[in-house]
mmCIF file of C-alpha atoms and ligand atoms in Angstrom:
data_model
loop_
_atom_site.group_PDB
_atom_site.id
_atom_site.type_symbol
_atom_site.label_atom_id
_atom_site.label_comp_id
_atom_site.label_asym_id
_atom_site.label_seq_id
_atom_site.Cartn_x
_atom_site.Cartn_y
_atom_site.Cartn_z
ATOM 1 C CA MET A 144 -0.080 -0.185 0.055
ATOM 2 C CA LEU A 145 2.578 2.426 0.768
ATOM 3 C CA ILE A 146 4.495 1.175 -1.983
ATOM 4 C CA ASP A 147 1.909 2.302 -4.353
ATOM 5 C CA ALA A 148 1.512 5.544 -2.695
ATOM 6 C CA LYS A 149 5.003 6.230 -3.090
ATOM 7 C CA GLN A 150 5.190 4.814 -6.717
ATOM 8 C CA GLN A 151 2.655 7.703 -7.754
ATOM 9 C CA TYR A 152 4.231 10.150 -5.152
ATOM 10 C CA ASP A 153 7.410 9.620 -7.382
ATOM 11 C CA SER A 154 6.466 9.970 -10.481
ATOM 12 C CA GLN A 155 3.226 12.345 -10.407
ATOM 13 C CA GLY A 156 4.511 14.419 -7.285
ATOM 14 C CA PHE A 157 1.304 13.459 -5.567
ATOM 15 C CA CYS A 158 -0.643 10.873 -4.305
ATOM 16 C CA VAL A 159 -4.276 9.473 -3.280
ATOM 17 C CA MET A 160 -4.534 7.532 -0.065
ATOM 18 C CA PRO A 161 -7.072 4.435 0.154
ATOM 19 C CA GLN A 162 -7.799 5.505 3.491
ATOM 20 C CA ARG A 163 -9.887 8.418 4.812
ATOM 21 C CA LEU A 164 -10.197 10.386 8.313
ATOM 22 C CA SER A 165 -12.919 9.031 10.366
ATOM 23 C CA ASP A 166 -15.940 11.030 11.577
ATOM 24 C CA ALA A 167 -14.865 10.945 14.933
ATOM 25 C CA MET A 168 -11.574 12.596 14.145
ATOM 26 C CA LEU A 169 -13.206 14.652 11.839
ATOM 27 C CA GLY A 170 -15.156 16.089 14.626
ATOM 28 C CA ARG A 171 -12.149 16.399 17.114
ATOM 29 C CA LEU A 172 -10.490 18.783 14.532
ATOM 30 C CA ARG A 173 -13.614 20.564 13.274
ATOM 31 C CA ASP A 174 -14.408 21.596 17.067
ATOM 32 C CA SER A 175 -10.597 22.533 17.569
ATOM 33 C CA ILE A 176 -10.415 24.606 14.291
ATOM 34 C CA ALA A 177 -13.933 26.597 15.364
ATOM 35 C CA GLU A 178 -12.942 27.148 18.534
ATOM 36 C CA ILE A 179 -9.053 28.541 17.241
ATOM 37 C CA SER A 180 -10.989 30.694 14.695
ATOM 38 C CA ARG A 181 -12.200 32.476 17.428
ATOM 39 C CA MET A 182 -9.077 33.204 19.491
ATOM 40 C CA SER A 183 -7.240 36.442 19.092
ATOM 41 C CA ARG A 184 -3.779 34.903 18.601
ATOM 42 C CA PRO A 185 -0.959 35.265 15.884
ATOM 43 C CA GLU A 186 -1.509 31.785 14.490
ATOM 44 C CA VAL A 187 -5.135 33.369 13.306
ATOM 45 C CA VAL A 188 -4.766 34.822 9.830
ATOM 46 C CA TYR A 189 -7.250 36.442 8.140
ATOM 47 C CA GLU A 190 -7.771 37.589 4.686
ATOM 48 C CA LYS A 191 -7.538 41.287 3.257
ATOM 49 C CA ASP A 192 -11.105 42.274 4.950
ATOM 50 C CA GLU A 193 -9.353 41.436 8.342
ATOM 51 C CA LYS A 194 -12.565 39.414 9.626
ATOM 52 C CA THR A 195 -12.913 36.236 7.405
ATOM 53 C CA VAL A 196 -10.167 33.711 8.856
ATOM 54 C CA ARG A 197 -7.832 32.692 6.085
ATOM 55 C CA ALA A 198 -5.964 30.051 8.023
ATOM 56 C CA LEU A 199 -4.491 28.765 11.279
ATOM 57 C CA HIS A 200 -1.049 27.674 11.801
ATOM 58 C CA GLY A 201 1.062 25.535 14.240
ATOM 59 C CA CYS A 202 -2.177 24.369 15.716
ATOM 60 C CA HIS A 203 -0.274 21.139 16.600
ATOM 61 C CA ARG A 204 1.830 23.065 19.246
ATOM 62 C CA PHE A 205 -1.265 23.937 21.281
ATOM 63 C CA ASP A 206 -4.305 21.902 20.789
ATOM 64 C CA ASP A 207 -5.015 18.164 21.658
ATOM 65 C CA ALA A 208 -6.709 17.516 18.278
ATOM 66 C CA CYS A 209 -4.223 18.524 15.982
ATOM 67 C CA ALA A 210 -1.157 17.309 18.294
ATOM 68 C CA ASP A 211 -2.719 14.059 17.698
ATOM 69 C CA LEU A 212 -3.037 13.734 14.186
ATOM 70 C CA VAL A 213 0.537 14.833 13.576
ATOM 71 C CA ARG A 214 1.465 11.783 15.207
ATOM 72 C CA LEU A 215 -0.814 8.979 13.088
ATOM 73 C CA PRO A 216 1.280 6.313 11.848
ATOM 74 C CA LEU A 217 0.358 6.550 8.315
ATOM 75 C CA PHE A 218 1.388 9.848 7.691
ATOM 76 C CA VAL A 219 4.470 9.410 9.493
ATOM 77 C CA ASP A 220 5.098 5.994 7.610
ATOM 78 C CA LEU A 221 4.217 7.356 4.553
ATOM 79 C CA ALA A 222 6.705 10.386 4.953
ATOM 80 C CA GLU A 223 9.576 8.089 6.275
ATOM 81 C CA ALA A 224 9.133 5.533 3.351
ATOM 82 C CA ILE A 225 9.186 8.534 0.676
ATOM 83 C CA LEU A 226 12.214 10.923 2.515
ATOM 84 C CA GLY A 227 14.003 7.668 3.924
ATOM 85 C CA ASP A 228 14.808 9.253 7.079
ATOM 86 C CA PRO A 229 12.907 10.307 10.480
ATOM 87 C CA VAL A 230 10.876 13.089 10.154
ATOM 88 C CA TYR A 231 9.666 15.985 12.054
ATOM 89 C CA VAL A 232 6.942 18.537 12.019
ATOM 90 C CA TYR A 233 8.128 21.595 9.816
ATOM 91 C CA GLN A 234 4.788 23.038 9.274
ATOM 92 C CA PHE A 235 1.228 22.920 9.948
ATOM 93 C CA LYS A 236 -1.968 24.794 8.650
ATOM 94 C CA VAL A 237 -5.194 24.991 8.442
ATOM 95 C CA ASN A 238 -6.448 26.815 5.044
ATOM 96 C CA ILE A 239 -10.097 27.540 5.613
ATOM 97 C CA LYS A 240 -11.634 28.981 2.073
ATOM 98 C CA ASN A 241 -15.012 30.739 3.529
ATOM 99 C CA SER A 242 -18.163 30.447 1.676
ATOM 100 C CA HIS A 243 -18.369 33.321 -1.216
ATOM 101 C CA ASP A 244 -14.979 35.150 1.062
ATOM 102 C CA GLY A 245 -12.495 32.464 0.404
ATOM 103 C CA GLU A 246 -9.663 34.000 -1.778
ATOM 104 C CA LYS A 247 -7.430 32.564 -4.038
ATOM 105 C CA TRP A 248 -3.656 30.921 -3.601
ATOM 106 C CA PRO A 249 -1.108 32.170 -6.817
ATOM 107 C CA TRP A 250 0.463 29.069 -8.720
ATOM 108 C CA HIS A 251 3.577 28.466 -6.597
ATOM 109 C CA GLN A 252 5.967 26.085 -5.607
ATOM 110 C CA ASP A 253 6.432 25.500 -1.650
ATOM 111 C CA TYR A 254 10.068 24.527 -1.688
ATOM 112 C CA ALA A 255 10.742 28.194 -3.218
ATOM 113 C CA PHE A 256 9.583 29.612 0.505
ATOM 114 C CA TRP A 257 11.307 27.066 2.492
ATOM 115 C CA SER A 258 14.544 27.264 0.565
ATOM 116 C CA ILE A 259 14.842 30.932 0.217
ATOM 117 C CA GLU A 260 13.079 32.181 3.133
ATOM 118 C CA ASP A 261 14.668 29.254 5.758
ATOM 119 C CA GLY A 262 17.768 27.814 4.064
ATOM 120 C CA MET A 263 16.121 24.239 3.855
ATOM 121 C CA PRO A 264 18.847 22.589 1.998
ATOM 122 C CA ALA A 265 16.780 20.237 -0.384
ATOM 123 C CA ASP A 266 13.224 19.306 -1.373
ATOM 124 C CA ARG A 267 13.348 16.352 1.385
ATOM 125 C CA ALA A 268 9.860 17.494 2.708
ATOM 126 C CA LEU A 269 6.234 16.399 2.006
ATOM 127 C CA ASN A 270 2.814 17.853 2.539
ATOM 128 C CA ILE A 271 0.005 15.770 3.883
ATOM 129 C CA ALA A 272 -3.384 17.566 2.941
ATOM 130 C CA ILE A 273 -6.827 16.403 4.474
ATOM 131 C CA ASN A 274 -9.839 17.685 3.731
ATOM 132 C CA LEU A 275 -12.057 18.623 6.339
ATOM 133 C CA ASP A 276 -14.973 19.720 4.342
ATOM 134 C CA ASP A 277 -16.335 18.193 0.998
ATOM 135 C CA VAL A 278 -14.041 19.575 -1.531
ATOM 136 C CA PHE A 279 -15.814 20.025 -5.131
ATOM 137 C CA ASP A 280 -14.510 21.332 -8.429
ATOM 138 C CA TRP A 281 -16.479 24.552 -7.468
ATOM 139 C CA ASN A 282 -14.873 25.849 -4.248
ATOM 140 C CA GLY A 283 -11.730 25.930 -4.830
ATOM 141 C CA PRO A 284 -9.919 23.126 -5.003
ATOM 142 C CA LEU A 285 -6.146 22.690 -4.629
ATOM 143 C CA GLN A 286 -4.973 22.016 -8.122
ATOM 144 C CA LEU A 287 -1.794 20.595 -9.037
ATOM 145 C CA LEU A 288 0.323 20.066 -12.340
ATOM 146 C CA ALA A 289 0.837 16.320 -12.560
ATOM 147 C CA GLY A 290 4.490 15.499 -12.615
ATOM 148 C CA SER A 291 5.742 19.051 -12.512
ATOM 149 C CA HIS A 292 7.982 18.562 -9.000
ATOM 150 C CA LEU A 293 10.492 16.758 -11.935
ATOM 151 C CA LEU A 294 11.210 20.225 -13.151
ATOM 152 C CA GLY A 295 13.043 21.294 -9.998
ATOM 153 C CA LEU A 296 12.448 24.835 -8.577
ATOM 154 C CA ILE A 297 11.536 27.248 -11.446
ATOM 155 C CA PRO A 298 13.805 30.142 -11.888
ATOM 156 C CA SER A 299 11.673 33.359 -11.354
ATOM 157 C CA PRO A 300 12.561 36.902 -11.112
ATOM 158 C CA ASN A 301 10.876 37.051 -7.917
ATOM 159 C CA HIS A 302 12.724 34.835 -6.171
ATOM 160 C CA GLY A 303 16.028 37.220 -5.776
ATOM 161 C CA ALA A 304 13.416 40.000 -4.565
ATOM 162 C CA ALA A 305 12.545 39.397 -1.076
ATOM 163 C CA ALA A 306 14.218 36.946 1.389
ATOM 164 C CA GLY A 307 13.308 38.077 4.858
ATOM 165 C CA GLY A 308 10.124 39.897 4.240
ATOM 166 C CA ASP A 309 7.094 40.021 6.034
ATOM 167 C CA TRP A 310 5.978 36.288 6.905
ATOM 168 C CA ARG A 311 2.620 37.852 6.246
ATOM 169 C CA ASP A 312 3.360 37.776 2.191
ATOM 170 C CA HIS A 313 4.109 34.135 2.554
ATOM 171 C CA VAL A 314 0.265 33.562 3.650
ATOM 172 C CA SER A 315 -1.708 35.523 1.784
ATOM 173 C CA ALA A 316 -3.488 35.938 -1.582
ATOM 174 C CA ASP A 317 -0.162 37.793 -2.602
ATOM 175 C CA LEU A 318 2.575 35.593 -2.292
ATOM 176 C CA THR A 319 6.143 36.924 -2.700
ATOM 177 C CA TYR A 320 7.494 33.478 -4.463
ATOM 178 C CA THR A 321 5.208 32.551 -7.207
ATOM 179 C CA VAL A 322 5.418 30.925 -11.164
ATOM 180 C CA ASP A 323 4.020 33.255 -13.367
ATOM 181 C CA ASP A 324 1.088 32.504 -15.311
ATOM 182 C CA ARG A 325 2.664 32.115 -18.778
ATOM 183 C CA GLU A 326 5.257 29.491 -17.549
ATOM 184 C CA VAL A 327 2.064 27.650 -16.063
ATOM 185 C CA GLU A 328 0.812 27.738 -19.181
ATOM 186 C CA GLU A 329 3.768 26.559 -21.292
ATOM 187 C CA ILE A 330 4.061 23.970 -18.170
ATOM 188 C CA GLY A 331 0.330 23.145 -18.376
ATOM 189 C CA ARG A 332 1.163 21.363 -21.934
ATOM 190 C CA ARG A 333 3.089 18.611 -20.562
ATOM 191 C CA HIS A 334 1.919 18.253 -16.946
ATOM 192 C CA PRO A 335 -1.994 17.631 -16.674
ATOM 193 C CA LEU A 336 -4.311 19.587 -14.063
ATOM 194 C CA HIS A 337 -5.103 17.628 -11.166
ATOM 195 C CA LYS A 338 -7.779 18.992 -8.518
ATOM 196 C CA LEU A 339 -7.232 17.389 -5.263
ATOM 197 C CA THR A 340 -11.473 17.150 -4.839
ATOM 198 C CA GLY A 341 -12.831 14.489 -2.554
ATOM 199 C CA PRO A 342 -15.038 14.097 0.347
ATOM 200 C CA ALA A 343 -14.701 15.514 3.781
ATOM 201 C CA GLY A 344 -11.390 13.194 5.399
ATOM 202 C CA THR A 345 -9.815 12.674 2.010
ATOM 203 C CA ILE A 346 -6.230 12.318 2.228
ATOM 204 C CA SER A 347 -3.218 13.041 -0.313
ATOM 205 C CA ALA A 348 0.256 13.950 -0.159
ATOM 206 C CA PHE A 349 2.284 15.870 -2.346
ATOM 207 C CA HIS A 350 5.829 17.052 -3.379
ATOM 208 C CA PRO A 351 7.173 20.658 -2.456
ATOM 209 C CA ASN A 352 8.133 21.176 -6.039
ATOM 210 C CA ILE A 353 5.232 20.566 -7.410
ATOM 211 C CA VAL A 354 3.252 23.670 -8.988
ATOM 212 C CA HIS A 355 -0.180 24.218 -7.513
ATOM 213 C CA SER A 356 -2.931 26.902 -6.715
ATOM 214 C CA SER A 357 -6.460 27.326 -6.018
ATOM 215 C CA ALA A 358 -9.105 29.402 -7.397
ATOM 216 C CA ARG A 359 -11.271 31.928 -4.988
ATOM 217 C CA ASN A 360 -14.155 29.847 -3.667
ATOM 218 C CA THR A 361 -17.533 31.808 -4.978
ATOM 219 C CA SER A 362 -19.488 29.576 -3.664
ATOM 220 C CA SER A 363 -21.533 28.585 -0.706
ATOM 221 C CA ASP A 364 -19.624 25.847 0.134
ATOM 222 C CA ARG A 365 -17.053 26.415 2.731
ATOM 223 C CA ARG A 366 -13.551 24.598 1.678
ATOM 224 C CA THR A 367 -11.205 23.657 4.698
ATOM 225 C CA ILE A 368 -7.959 21.411 4.395
ATOM 226 C CA LEU A 369 -5.428 20.851 6.761
ATOM 227 C CA TYR A 370 -1.740 20.654 6.092
ATOM 228 C CA ILE A 371 0.977 18.640 7.666
ATOM 229 C CA THR A 372 4.340 19.708 6.009
ATOM 230 C CA TYR A 373 7.052 16.682 7.681
ATOM 231 C CA ASN A 374 10.711 17.252 6.897
ATOM 232 C CA ALA A 375 13.677 14.612 7.095
ATOM 233 C CA VAL A 376 15.263 15.581 10.400
ATOM 234 C CA THR A 377 18.746 15.588 8.029
ATOM 235 C CA ASN A 378 17.321 18.397 6.198
ATOM 236 C CA SER A 379 16.551 21.134 8.728
ATOM 237 C CA PRO A 380 16.555 24.803 7.879
ATOM 238 C CA ARG A 381 19.909 26.634 8.175
ATOM 239 C CA HIS A 382 18.340 29.975 8.957
ATOM 240 C CA VAL A 383 14.710 30.368 10.289
ATOM 241 C CA HIS A 384 13.869 33.837 10.585
ATOM 242 C CA ARG A 385 9.765 33.242 10.779
ATOM 243 C CA PRO A 386 8.154 32.904 13.497
ATOM 244 C CA ASP A 387 7.995 29.278 15.396
ATOM 245 C CA PHE A 388 4.207 28.987 14.637
ATOM 246 C CA LEU A 389 4.930 29.332 10.960
ATOM 247 C CA VAL A 390 7.924 27.108 10.751
ATOM 248 C CA ASP A 391 8.571 24.650 13.899
ATOM 249 C CA PRO A 392 12.479 25.141 15.412
ATOM 250 C CA SER A 393 12.100 21.923 17.193
ATOM 251 C CA VAL A 394 13.492 19.218 14.899
ATOM 252 C CA THR A 395 12.803 16.499 16.869
ATOM 253 C CA ALA A 396 11.512 13.233 15.443
ATOM 254 C CA VAL A 397 7.762 12.783 15.911
ATOM 255 C CA ARG A 398 6.771 9.802 17.874
ATOM 256 C CA LYS A 399 4.016 7.749 16.382
ATOM 257 C CA LEU A 400 0.499 7.262 18.061
ATOM 258 C CA ALA A 401 -1.770 4.703 17.066
ATOM 259 C CA GLN A 402 -5.285 6.148 17.018
ATOM 260 C CA PRO A 403 -7.461 2.752 16.266
ATOM 261 C CA ARG A 404 -10.768 4.992 15.395
ATOM 262 C CA ALA A 405 -8.833 7.889 13.222
ATOM 263 C CA LEU A 406 -8.745 6.348 9.916
ATOM 264 C CA THR A 407 -11.119 4.415 7.774
ATOM 265 C CA SER A 408 -10.968 2.543 4.529
ATOM 266 C CA VAL A 409 -12.310 4.141 1.324
HETATM 267 C C1 LIG B 159 -1.177 25.996 -0.565
HETATM 268 O O1 LIG B 159 -0.481 26.018 -1.470
HETATM 269 O O2 LIG B 159 0.118 26.333 0.623
HETATM 270 C C2 LIG B 159 -2.325 26.366 0.100
HETATM 271 C C3 LIG B 159 -3.372 26.085 -1.260
HETATM 272 C C4 LIG B 159 -4.567 25.980 -0.635
HETATM 273 O O3 LIG B 159 -4.946 25.722 0.747
HETATM 274 O O4 LIG B 159 -5.559 26.143 -1.540
HETATM 275 MN MN1 LIG B 160 1.544 25.848 -1.389
#
């Protein structure tokens, strides 16, 4: 099973797992997210209107449900099988694309941020994405250009510009490091678009160098996706200046915690 996932991940830059998060685990996470969203704390990031919650960061550091989630053996085993090393949690975020108000994420590669801003030596990290709402074609799914991770980090004029800039520009709809639309069109000729749609509980993984984006949510269906980034312990960043809730400074291998009712088969 992990072998199939690894094969798809290596060739396509993403894989969709045959397990889903159980309703019980989804319920715990949704309760936590609703509660954290109401808090006034730096981990809570708003859309440009300054009132709609766009994202929550680093929740695994203070919330029990999120702390349990990052220790699920399925995630840790998958990350370790792909990266070939023990892993730790580098980033944890919940991107809430609210109905009608949820903004876009421009085309980008995650590794641009991790390499330029944090000095992550290699692209030996992995994102797990978990749909916490039903994700459809129309509510701003994460969309990927399959196989584009094999292109490596795509040179872009904005890569030289702003290292050390405001971290808010790394989590807003106006991202610092993007892949421009003409380049995306060109890449898209050889790398087909894939949308990570699926019911709440769907679990996928994707590569730091895959080119991806998501559109604005103009529908009445909220779209929440939780992302855990695992990094190899041997690949820790060289110069982290971003806040601890954005890039976890503790490079300690995750201890797995079996939670018998956390997953169901698709
Ligand atoms: C991301 O690219 O980091 C998030 C995109 C999204 O949640 O739509
Ligand atoms: Mn991204």
